JSON list of C-alpha atoms in Angstrom, two decimals:
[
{"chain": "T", "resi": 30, "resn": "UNK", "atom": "CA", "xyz": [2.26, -17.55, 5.45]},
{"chain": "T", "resi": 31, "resn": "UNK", "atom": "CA", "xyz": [0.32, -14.95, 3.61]},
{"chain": "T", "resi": 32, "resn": "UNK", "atom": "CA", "xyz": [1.47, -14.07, 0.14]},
{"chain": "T", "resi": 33, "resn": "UNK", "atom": "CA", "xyz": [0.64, -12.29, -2.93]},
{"chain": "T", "resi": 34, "resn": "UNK", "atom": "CA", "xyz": [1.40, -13.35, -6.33]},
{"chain": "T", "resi": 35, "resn": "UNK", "atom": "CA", "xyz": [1.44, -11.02, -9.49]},
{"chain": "T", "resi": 36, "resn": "UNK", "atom": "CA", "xyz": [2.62, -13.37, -12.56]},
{"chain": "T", "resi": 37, "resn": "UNK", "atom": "CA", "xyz": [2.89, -10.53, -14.74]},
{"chain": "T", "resi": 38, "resn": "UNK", "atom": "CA", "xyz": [5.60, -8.00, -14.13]},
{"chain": "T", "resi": 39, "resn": "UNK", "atom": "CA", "xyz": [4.49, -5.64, -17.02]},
{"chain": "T", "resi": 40, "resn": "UNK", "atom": "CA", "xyz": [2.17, -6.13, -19.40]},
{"chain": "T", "resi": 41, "resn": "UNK", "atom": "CA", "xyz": [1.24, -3.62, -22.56]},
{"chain": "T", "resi": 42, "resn": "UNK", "atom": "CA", "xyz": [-1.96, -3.24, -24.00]},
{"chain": "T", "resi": 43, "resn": "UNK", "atom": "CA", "xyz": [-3.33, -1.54, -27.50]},
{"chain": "T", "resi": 44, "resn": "UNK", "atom": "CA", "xyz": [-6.07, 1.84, -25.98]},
{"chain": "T", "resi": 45, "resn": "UNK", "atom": "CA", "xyz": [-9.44, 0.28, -26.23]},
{"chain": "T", "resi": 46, "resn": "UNK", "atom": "CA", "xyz": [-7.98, -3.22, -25.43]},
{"chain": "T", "resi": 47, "resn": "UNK", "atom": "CA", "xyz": [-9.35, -5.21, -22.53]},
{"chain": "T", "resi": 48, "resn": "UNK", "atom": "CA", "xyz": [-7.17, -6.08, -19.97]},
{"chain": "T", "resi": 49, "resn": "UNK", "atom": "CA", "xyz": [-6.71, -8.31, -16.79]},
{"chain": "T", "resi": 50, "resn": "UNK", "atom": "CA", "xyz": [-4.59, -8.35, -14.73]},
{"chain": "T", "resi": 51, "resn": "UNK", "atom": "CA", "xyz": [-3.74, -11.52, -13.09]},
{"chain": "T", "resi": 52, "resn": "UNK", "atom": "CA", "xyz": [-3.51, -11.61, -8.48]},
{"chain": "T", "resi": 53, "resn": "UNK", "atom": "CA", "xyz": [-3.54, -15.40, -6.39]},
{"chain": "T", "resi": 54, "resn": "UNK", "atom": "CA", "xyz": [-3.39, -14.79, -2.49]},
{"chain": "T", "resi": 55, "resn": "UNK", "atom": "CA", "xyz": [-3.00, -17.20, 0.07]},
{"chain": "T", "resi": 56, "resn": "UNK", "atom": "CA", "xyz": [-4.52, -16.28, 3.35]},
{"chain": "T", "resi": 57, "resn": "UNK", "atom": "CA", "xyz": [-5.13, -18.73, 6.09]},
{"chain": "T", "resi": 58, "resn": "UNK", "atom": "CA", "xyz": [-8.15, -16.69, 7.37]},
{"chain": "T", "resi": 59, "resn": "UNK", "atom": "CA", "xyz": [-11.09, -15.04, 5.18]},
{"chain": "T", "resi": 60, "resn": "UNK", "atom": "CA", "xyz": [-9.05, -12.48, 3.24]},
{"chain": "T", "resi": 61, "resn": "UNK", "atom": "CA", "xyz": [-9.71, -8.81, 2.69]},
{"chain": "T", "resi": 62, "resn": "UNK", "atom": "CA", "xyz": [-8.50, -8.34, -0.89]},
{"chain": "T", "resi": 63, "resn": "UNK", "atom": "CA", "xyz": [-7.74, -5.20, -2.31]},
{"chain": "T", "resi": 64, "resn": "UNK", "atom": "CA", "xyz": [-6.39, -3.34, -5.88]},
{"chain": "T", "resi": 65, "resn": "UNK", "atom": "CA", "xyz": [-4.40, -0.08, -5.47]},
{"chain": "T", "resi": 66, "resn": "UNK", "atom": "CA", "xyz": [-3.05, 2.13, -8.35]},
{"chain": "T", "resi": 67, "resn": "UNK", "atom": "CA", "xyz": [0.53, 3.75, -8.50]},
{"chain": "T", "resi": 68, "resn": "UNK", "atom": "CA", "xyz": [0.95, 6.36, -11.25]},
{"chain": "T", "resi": 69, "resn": "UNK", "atom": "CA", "xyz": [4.65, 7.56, -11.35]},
{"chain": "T", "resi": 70, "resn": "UNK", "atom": "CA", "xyz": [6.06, 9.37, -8.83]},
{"chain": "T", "resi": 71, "resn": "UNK", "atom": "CA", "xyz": [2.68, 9.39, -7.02]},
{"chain": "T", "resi": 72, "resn": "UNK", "atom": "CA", "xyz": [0.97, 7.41, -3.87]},
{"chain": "T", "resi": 73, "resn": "UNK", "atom": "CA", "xyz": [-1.67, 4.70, -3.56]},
{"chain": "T", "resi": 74, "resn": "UNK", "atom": "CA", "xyz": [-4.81, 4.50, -5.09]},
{"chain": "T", "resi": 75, "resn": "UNK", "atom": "CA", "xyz": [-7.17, 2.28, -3.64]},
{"chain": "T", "resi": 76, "resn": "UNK", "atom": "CA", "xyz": [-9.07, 0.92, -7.11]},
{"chain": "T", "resi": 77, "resn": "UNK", "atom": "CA", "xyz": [-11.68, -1.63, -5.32]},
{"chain": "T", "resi": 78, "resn": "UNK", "atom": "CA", "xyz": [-11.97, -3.70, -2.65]},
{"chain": "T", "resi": 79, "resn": "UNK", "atom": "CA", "xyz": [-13.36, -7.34, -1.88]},
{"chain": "T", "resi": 80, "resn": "UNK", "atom": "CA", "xyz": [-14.74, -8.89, 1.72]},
{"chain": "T", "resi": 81, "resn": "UNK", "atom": "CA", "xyz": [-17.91, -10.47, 1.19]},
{"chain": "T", "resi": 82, "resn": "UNK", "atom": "CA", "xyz": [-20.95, -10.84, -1.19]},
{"chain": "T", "resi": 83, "resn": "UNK", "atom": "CA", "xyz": [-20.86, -10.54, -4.69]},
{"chain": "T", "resi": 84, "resn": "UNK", "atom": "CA", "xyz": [-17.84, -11.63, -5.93]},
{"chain": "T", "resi": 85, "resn": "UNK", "atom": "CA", "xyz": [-17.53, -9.48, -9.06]},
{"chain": "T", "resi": 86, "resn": "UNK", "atom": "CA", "xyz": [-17.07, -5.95, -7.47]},
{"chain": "T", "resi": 87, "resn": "UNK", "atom": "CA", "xyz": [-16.82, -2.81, -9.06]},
{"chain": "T", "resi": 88, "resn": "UNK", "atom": "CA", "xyz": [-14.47, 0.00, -8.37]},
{"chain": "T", "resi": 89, "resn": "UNK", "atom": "CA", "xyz": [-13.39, 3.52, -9.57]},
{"chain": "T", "resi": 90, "resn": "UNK", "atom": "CA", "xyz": [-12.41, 4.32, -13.50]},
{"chain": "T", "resi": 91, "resn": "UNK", "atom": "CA", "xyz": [-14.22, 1.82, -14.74]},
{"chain": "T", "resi": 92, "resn": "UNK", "atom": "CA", "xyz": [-12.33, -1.28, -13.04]},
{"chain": "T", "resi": 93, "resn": "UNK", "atom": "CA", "xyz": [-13.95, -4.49, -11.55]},
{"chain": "T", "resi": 94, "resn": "UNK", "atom": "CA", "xyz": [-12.51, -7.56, -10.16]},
{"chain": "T", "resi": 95, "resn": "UNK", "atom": "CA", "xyz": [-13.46, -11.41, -9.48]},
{"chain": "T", "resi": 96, "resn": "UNK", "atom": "CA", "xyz": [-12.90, -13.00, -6.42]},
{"chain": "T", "resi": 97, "resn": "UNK", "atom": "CA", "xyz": [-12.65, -16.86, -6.95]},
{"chain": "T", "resi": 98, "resn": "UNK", "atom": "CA", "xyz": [-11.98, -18.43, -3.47]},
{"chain": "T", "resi": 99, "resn": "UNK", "atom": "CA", "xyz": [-11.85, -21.96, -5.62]},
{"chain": "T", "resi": 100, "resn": "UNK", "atom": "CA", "xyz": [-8.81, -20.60, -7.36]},
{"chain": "T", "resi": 101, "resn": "UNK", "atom": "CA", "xyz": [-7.55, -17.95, -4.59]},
{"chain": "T", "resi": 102, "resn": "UNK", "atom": "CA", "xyz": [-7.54, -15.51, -7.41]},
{"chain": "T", "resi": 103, "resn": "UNK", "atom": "CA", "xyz": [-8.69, -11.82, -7.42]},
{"chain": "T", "resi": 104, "resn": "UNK", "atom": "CA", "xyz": [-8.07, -10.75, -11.00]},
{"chain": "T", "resi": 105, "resn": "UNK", "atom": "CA", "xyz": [-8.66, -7.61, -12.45]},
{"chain": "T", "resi": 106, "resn": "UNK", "atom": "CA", "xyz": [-10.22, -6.13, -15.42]},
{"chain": "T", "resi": 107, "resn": "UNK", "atom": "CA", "xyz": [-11.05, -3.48, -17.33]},
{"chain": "T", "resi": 108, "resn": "UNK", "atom": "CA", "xyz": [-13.00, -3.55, -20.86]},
{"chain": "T", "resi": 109, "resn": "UNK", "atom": "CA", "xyz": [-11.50, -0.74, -22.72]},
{"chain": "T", "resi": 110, "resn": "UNK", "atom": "CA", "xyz": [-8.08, 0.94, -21.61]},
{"chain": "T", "resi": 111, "resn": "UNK", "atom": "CA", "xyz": [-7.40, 4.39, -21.82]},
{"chain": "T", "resi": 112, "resn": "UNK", "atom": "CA", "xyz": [-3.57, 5.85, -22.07]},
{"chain": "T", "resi": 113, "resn": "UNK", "atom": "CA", "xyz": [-4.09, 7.40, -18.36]},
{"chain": "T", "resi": 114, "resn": "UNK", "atom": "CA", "xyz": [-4.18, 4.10, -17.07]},
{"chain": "T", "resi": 115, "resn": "UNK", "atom": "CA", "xyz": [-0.90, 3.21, -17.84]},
{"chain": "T", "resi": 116, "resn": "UNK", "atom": "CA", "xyz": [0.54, 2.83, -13.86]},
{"chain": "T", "resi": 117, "resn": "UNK", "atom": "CA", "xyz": [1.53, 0.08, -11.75]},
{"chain": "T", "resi": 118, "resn": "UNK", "atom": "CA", "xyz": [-1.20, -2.22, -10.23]},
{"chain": "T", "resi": 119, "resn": "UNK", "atom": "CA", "xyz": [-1.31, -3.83, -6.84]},
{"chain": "T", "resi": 120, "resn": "UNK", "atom": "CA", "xyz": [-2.89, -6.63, -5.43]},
{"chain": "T", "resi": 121, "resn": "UNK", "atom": "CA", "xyz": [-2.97, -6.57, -1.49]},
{"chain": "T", "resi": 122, "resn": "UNK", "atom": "CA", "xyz": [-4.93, -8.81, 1.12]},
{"chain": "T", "resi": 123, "resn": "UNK", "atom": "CA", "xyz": [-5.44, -8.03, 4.25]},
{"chain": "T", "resi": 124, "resn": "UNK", "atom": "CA", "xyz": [-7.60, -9.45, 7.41]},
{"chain": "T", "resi": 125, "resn": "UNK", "atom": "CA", "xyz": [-11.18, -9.28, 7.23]},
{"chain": "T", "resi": 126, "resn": "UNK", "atom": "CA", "xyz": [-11.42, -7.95, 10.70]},
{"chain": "T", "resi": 127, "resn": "UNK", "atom": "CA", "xyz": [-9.49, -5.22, 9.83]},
{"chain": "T", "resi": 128, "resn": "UNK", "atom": "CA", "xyz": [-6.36, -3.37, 11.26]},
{"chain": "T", "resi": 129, "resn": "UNK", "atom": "CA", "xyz": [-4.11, -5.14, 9.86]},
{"chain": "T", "resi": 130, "resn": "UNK", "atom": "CA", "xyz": [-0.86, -5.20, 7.74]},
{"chain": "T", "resi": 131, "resn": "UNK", "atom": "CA", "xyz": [-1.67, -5.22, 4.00]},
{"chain": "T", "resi": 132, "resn": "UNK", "atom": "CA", "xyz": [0.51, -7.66, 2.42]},
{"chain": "T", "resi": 133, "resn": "UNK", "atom": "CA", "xyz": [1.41, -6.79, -1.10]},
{"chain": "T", "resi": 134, "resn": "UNK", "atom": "CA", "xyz": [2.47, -8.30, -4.43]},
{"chain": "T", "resi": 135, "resn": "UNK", "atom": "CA", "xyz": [5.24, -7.13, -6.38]},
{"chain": "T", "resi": 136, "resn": "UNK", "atom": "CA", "xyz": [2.74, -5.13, -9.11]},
{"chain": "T", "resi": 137, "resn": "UNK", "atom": "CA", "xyz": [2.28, -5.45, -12.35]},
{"chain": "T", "resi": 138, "resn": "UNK", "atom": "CA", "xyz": [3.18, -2.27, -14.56]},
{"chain": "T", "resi": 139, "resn": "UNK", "atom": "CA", "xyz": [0.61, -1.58, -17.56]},
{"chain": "T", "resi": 140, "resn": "UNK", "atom": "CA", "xyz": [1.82, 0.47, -20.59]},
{"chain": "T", "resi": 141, "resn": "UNK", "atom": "CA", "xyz": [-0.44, 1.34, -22.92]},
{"chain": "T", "resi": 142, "resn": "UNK", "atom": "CA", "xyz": [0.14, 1.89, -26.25]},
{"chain": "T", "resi": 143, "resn": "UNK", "atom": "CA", "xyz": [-1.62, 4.00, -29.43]},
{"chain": "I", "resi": 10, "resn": "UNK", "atom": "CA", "xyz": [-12.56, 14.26, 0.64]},
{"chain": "I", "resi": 11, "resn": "UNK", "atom": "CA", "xyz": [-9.83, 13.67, 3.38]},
{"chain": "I", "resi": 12, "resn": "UNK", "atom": "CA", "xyz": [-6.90, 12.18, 3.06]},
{"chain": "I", "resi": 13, "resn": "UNK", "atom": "CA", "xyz": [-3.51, 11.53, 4.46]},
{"chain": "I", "resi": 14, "resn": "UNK", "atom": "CA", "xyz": [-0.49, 13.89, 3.75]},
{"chain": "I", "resi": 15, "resn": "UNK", "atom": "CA", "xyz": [3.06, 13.58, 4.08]},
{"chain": "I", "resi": 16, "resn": "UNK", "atom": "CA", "xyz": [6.03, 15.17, 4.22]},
{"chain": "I", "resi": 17, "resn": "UNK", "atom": "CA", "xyz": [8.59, 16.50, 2.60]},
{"chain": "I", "resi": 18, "resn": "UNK", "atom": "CA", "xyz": [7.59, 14.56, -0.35]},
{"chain": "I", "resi": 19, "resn": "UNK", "atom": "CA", "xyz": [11.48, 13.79, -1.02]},
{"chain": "I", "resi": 20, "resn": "UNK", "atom": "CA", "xyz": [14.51, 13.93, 1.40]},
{"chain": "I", "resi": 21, "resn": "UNK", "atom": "CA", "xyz": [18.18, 13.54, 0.37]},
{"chain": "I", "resi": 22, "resn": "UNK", "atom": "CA", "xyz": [20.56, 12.67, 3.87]},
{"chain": "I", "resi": 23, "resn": "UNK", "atom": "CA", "xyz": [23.65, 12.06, 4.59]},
{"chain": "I", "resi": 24, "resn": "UNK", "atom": "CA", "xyz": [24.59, 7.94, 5.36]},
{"chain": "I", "resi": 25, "resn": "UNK", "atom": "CA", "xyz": [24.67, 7.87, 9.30]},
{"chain": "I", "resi": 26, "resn": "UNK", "atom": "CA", "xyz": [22.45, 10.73, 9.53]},
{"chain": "I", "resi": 27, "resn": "UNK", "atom": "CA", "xyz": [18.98, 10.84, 11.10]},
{"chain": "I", "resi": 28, "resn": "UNK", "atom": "CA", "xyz": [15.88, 11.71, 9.54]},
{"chain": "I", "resi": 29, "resn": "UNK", "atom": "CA", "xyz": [12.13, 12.15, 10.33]},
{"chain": "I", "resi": 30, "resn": "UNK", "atom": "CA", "xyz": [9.30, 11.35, 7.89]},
{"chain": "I", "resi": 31, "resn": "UNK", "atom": "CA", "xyz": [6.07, 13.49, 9.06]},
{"chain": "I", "resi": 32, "resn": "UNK", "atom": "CA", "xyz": [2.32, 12.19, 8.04]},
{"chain": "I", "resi": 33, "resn": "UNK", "atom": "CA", "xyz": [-1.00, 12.96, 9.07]},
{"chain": "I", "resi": 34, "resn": "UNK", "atom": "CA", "xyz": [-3.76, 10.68, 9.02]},
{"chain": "I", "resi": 35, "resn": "UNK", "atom": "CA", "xyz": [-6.98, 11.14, 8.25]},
{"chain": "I", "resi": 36, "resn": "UNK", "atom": "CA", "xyz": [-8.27, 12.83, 11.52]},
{"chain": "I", "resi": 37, "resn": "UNK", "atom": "CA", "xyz": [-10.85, 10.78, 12.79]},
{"chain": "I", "resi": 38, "resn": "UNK", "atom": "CA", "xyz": [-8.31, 7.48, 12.07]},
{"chain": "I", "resi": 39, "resn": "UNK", "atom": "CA", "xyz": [-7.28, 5.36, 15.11]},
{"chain": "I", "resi": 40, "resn": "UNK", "atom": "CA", "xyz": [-5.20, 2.98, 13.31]},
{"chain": "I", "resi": 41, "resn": "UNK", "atom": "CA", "xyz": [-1.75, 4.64, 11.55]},
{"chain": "I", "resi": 42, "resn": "UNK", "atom": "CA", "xyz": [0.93, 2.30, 9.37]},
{"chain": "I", "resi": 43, "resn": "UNK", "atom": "CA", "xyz": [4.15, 3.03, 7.77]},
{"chain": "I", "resi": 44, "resn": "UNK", "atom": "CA", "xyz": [5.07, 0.92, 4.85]},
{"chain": "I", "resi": 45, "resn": "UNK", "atom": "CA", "xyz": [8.20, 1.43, 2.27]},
{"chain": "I", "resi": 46, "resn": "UNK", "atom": "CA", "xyz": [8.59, 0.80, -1.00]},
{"chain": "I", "resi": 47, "resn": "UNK", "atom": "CA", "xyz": [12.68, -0.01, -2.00]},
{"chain": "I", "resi": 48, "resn": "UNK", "atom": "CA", "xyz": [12.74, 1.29, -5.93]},
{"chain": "I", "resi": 49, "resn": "UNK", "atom": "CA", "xyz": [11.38, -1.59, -8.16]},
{"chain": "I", "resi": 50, "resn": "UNK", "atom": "CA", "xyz": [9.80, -3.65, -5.56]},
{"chain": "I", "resi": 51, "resn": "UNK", "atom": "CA", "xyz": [7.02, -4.37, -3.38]},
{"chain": "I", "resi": 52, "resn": "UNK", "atom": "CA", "xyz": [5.21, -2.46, -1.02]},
{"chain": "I", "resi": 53, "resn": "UNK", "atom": "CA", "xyz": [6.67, -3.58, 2.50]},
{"chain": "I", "resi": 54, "resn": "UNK", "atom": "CA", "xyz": [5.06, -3.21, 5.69]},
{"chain": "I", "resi": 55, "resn": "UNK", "atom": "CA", "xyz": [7.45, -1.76, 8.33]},
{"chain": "I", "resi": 56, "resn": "UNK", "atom": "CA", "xyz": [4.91, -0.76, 11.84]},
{"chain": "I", "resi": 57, "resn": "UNK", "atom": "CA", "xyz": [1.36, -0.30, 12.74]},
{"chain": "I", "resi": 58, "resn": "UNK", "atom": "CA", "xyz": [0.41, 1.95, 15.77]},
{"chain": "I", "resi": 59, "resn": "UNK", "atom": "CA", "xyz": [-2.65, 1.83, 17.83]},
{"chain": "I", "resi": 60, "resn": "UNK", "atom": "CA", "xyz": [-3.75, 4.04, 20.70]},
{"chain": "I", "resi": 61, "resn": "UNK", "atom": "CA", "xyz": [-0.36, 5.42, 21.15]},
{"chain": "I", "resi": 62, "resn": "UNK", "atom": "CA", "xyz": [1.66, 2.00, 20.86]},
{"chain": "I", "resi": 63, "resn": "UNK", "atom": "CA", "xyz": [2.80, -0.46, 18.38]},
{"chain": "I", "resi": 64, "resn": "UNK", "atom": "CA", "xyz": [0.70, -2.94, 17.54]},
{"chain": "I", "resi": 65, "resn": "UNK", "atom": "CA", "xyz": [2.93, -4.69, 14.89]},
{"chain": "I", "resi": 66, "resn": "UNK", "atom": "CA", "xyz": [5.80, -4.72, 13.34]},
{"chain": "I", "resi": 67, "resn": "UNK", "atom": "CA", "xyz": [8.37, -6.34, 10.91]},
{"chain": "I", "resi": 68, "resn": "UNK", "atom": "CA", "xyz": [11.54, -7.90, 10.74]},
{"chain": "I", "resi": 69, "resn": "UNK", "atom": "CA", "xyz": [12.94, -4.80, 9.02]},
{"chain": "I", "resi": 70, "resn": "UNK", "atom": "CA", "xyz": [11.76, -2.27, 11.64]},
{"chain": "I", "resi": 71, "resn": "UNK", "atom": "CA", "xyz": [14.71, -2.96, 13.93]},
{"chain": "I", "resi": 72, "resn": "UNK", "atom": "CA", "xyz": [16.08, -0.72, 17.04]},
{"chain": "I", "resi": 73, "resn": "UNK", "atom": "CA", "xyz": [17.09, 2.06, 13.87]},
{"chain": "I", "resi": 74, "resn": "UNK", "atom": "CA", "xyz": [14.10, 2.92, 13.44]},
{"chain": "I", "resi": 75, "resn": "UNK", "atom": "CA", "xyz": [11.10, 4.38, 15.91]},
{"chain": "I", "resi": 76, "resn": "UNK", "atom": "CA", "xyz": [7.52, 5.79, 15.50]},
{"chain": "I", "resi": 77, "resn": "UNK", "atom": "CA", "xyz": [5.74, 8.59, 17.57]},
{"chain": "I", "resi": 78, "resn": "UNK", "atom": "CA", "xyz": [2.11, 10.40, 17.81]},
{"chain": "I", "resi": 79, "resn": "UNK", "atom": "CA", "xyz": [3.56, 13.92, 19.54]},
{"chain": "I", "resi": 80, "resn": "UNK", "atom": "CA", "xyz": [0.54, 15.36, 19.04]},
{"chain": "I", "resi": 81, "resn": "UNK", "atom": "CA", "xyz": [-3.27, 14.63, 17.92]},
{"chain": "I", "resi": 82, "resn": "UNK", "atom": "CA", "xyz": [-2.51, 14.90, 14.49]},
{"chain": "I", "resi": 83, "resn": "UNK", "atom": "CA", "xyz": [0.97, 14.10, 13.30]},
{"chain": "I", "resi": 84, "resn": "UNK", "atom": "CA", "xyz": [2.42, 10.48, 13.04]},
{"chain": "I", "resi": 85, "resn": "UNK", "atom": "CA", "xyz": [6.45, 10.19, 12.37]},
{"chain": "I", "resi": 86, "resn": "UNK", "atom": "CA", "xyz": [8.64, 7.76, 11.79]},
{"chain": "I", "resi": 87, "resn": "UNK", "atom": "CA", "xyz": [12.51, 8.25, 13.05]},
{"chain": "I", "resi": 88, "resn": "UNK", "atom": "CA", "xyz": [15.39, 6.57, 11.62]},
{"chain": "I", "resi": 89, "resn": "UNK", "atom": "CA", "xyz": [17.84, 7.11, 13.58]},
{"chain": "I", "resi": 90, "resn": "UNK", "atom": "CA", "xyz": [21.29, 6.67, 11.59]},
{"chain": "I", "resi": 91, "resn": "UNK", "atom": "CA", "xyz": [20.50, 6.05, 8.21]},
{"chain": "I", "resi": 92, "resn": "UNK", "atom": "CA", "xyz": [21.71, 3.58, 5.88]},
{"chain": "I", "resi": 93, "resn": "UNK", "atom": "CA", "xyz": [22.47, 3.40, 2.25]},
{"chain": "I", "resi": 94, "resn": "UNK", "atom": "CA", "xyz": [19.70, 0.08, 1.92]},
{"chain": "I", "resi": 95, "resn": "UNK", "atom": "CA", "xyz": [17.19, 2.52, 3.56]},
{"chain": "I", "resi": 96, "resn": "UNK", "atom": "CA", "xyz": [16.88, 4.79, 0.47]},
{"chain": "I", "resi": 97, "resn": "UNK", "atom": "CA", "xyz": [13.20, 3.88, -0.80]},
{"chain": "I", "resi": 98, "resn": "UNK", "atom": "CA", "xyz": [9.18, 5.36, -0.80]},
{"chain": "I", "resi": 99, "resn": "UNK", "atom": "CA", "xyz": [7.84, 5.89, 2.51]},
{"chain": "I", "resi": 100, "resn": "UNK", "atom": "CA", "xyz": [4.15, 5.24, 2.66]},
{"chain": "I", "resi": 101, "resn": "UNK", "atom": "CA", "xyz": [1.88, 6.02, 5.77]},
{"chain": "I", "resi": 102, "resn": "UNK", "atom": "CA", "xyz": [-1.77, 5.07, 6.09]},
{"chain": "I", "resi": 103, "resn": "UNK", "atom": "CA", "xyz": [-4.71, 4.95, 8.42]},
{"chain": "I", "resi": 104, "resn": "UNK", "atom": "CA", "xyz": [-7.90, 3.40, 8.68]},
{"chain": "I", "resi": 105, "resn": "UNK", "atom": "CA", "xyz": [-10.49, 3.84, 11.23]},
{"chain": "I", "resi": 106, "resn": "UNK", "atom": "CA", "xyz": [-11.67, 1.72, 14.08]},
{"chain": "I", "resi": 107, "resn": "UNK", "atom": "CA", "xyz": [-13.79, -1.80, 13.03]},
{"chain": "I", "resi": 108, "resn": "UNK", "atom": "CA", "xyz": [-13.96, -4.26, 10.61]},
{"chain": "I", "resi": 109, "resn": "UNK", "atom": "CA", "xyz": [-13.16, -4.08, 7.16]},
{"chain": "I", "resi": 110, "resn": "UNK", "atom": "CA", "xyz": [-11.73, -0.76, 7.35]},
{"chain": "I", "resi": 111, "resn": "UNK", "atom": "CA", "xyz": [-9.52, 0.63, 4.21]},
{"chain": "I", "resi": 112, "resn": "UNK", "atom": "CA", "xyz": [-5.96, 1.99, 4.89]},
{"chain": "I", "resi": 113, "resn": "UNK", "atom": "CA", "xyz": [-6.08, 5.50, 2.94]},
{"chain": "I", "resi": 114, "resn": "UNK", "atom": "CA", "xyz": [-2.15, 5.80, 1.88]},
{"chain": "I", "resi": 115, "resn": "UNK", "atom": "CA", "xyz": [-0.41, 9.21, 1.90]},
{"chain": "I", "resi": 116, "resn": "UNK", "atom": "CA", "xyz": [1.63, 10.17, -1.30]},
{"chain": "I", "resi": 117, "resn": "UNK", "atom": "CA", "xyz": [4.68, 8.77, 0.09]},
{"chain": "I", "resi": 118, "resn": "UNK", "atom": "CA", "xyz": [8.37, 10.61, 1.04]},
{"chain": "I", "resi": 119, "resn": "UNK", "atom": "CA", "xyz": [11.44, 9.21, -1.15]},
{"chain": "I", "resi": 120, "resn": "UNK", "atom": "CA", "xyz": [14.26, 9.00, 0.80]},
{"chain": "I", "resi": 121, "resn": "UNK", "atom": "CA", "xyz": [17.68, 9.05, -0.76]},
{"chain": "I", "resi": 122, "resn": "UNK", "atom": "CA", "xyz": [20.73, 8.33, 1.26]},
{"chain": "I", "resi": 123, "resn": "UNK", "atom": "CA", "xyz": [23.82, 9.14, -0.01]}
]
């Protein structure tokens, strides 16, 4: 069955502090892995995305992620947090042909603090 | 940029009472999803709906609830009589047709039933 795992429910970080943030999938096919963003009260922001290629991809506000099919991991960082990121991270994977169900892990919520 | 709206962006109902969550997708989208999100947990996936049919759906879309294109733009999802456990964030999305396609999520409706 396909699952996503987030080990860390919430997590809180210093500004300027790196941070990763930890996602393992299992997928029985070639996954389509993806990172959204939930600030409070608001919708889904899709941060990045992973289907092929390089496996360190880069995405919006200064966030990239790993794939490492080895460890079914898709973790993600960020060198230097900034108070707006504080929001609640999820890891999704999906099919890589497409049109499918996203299948989500439970998030991780990031508070940042001065 | 284009992206997909919802609304009302909250609804409070009645338990037993039916309601109708409006969205609409980006507009040259073929592929249109409702997921919810019960308060403090993951992002469930309820239906997907394909040229004017479902395509998927869940264990917890059962015969309460019901989705319907009425028109070239709008996508809604029915629940019919409403339950206490349905109060959570209603997500749509839509991607468009071929592989590796992102799902663009709308803001989401919270739906409280009283």
């Amino acid at each position: 069955a396909q699952s996503v795992t987030q080990p860390d429910i919430h997590i809180t970080v210093s500004e300027g502090a790196s941070l990763e943030l930890r996602c393992n999938y299992s997928y029985g096919a070639t996954p389509y892995l993806f990172w959204y963003v939930q600030s409070p009260g608001q919708g889904l922001q899709l941060l990045l995305k992973y289907f092929s290629g390089d496996t360190l991809v880069q995405g919006i506000k200064g966030f990239e992620a790993e794939f490492k099919r080895s460890q079914s991991s898709f973790n993600l960082r960020k060198p230097s947090v900034h108070w707006s990121d504080a929001a609640e991270y999820f890891c999704a994977v999906g099919s890589y042909s497409g049109n499918t169900p996203l299948v989500f892990g439970k998030g991780t919520r990031l508070s940042v603090i001065a | 940029e284009p992206e997909v709206t919802q609304t009302p962006s909250h609804q409070v109902t009645q338990m037993g009472q039916e309601v109708i969550l409006r969205c609409v997708p980006i507009s040259n989208h073929l592929y249109f999803y409702w997921y919810r999100q019960i308060l403090g947990q993951k992002v469930e996936f309820l239906v997907s709906f394909y040229n004017n049919e479902i395509s998927e759906k869940s264990e917890i879309f059962d015969d309460q609830f019901s989705v319907e294109r009425p028109d070239g733009s709008n996508f809604t999802l029915k629940i019919r009589s409403t339950k206490l456990e349905d109060s959570a964030m209603y997500f749509c999305a839509s991607n468009g047709q071929g592989v590796r396609e992102t799902q663009y999520f709308g803001p989401g409706t919270r739906l409280l039933v009283l």
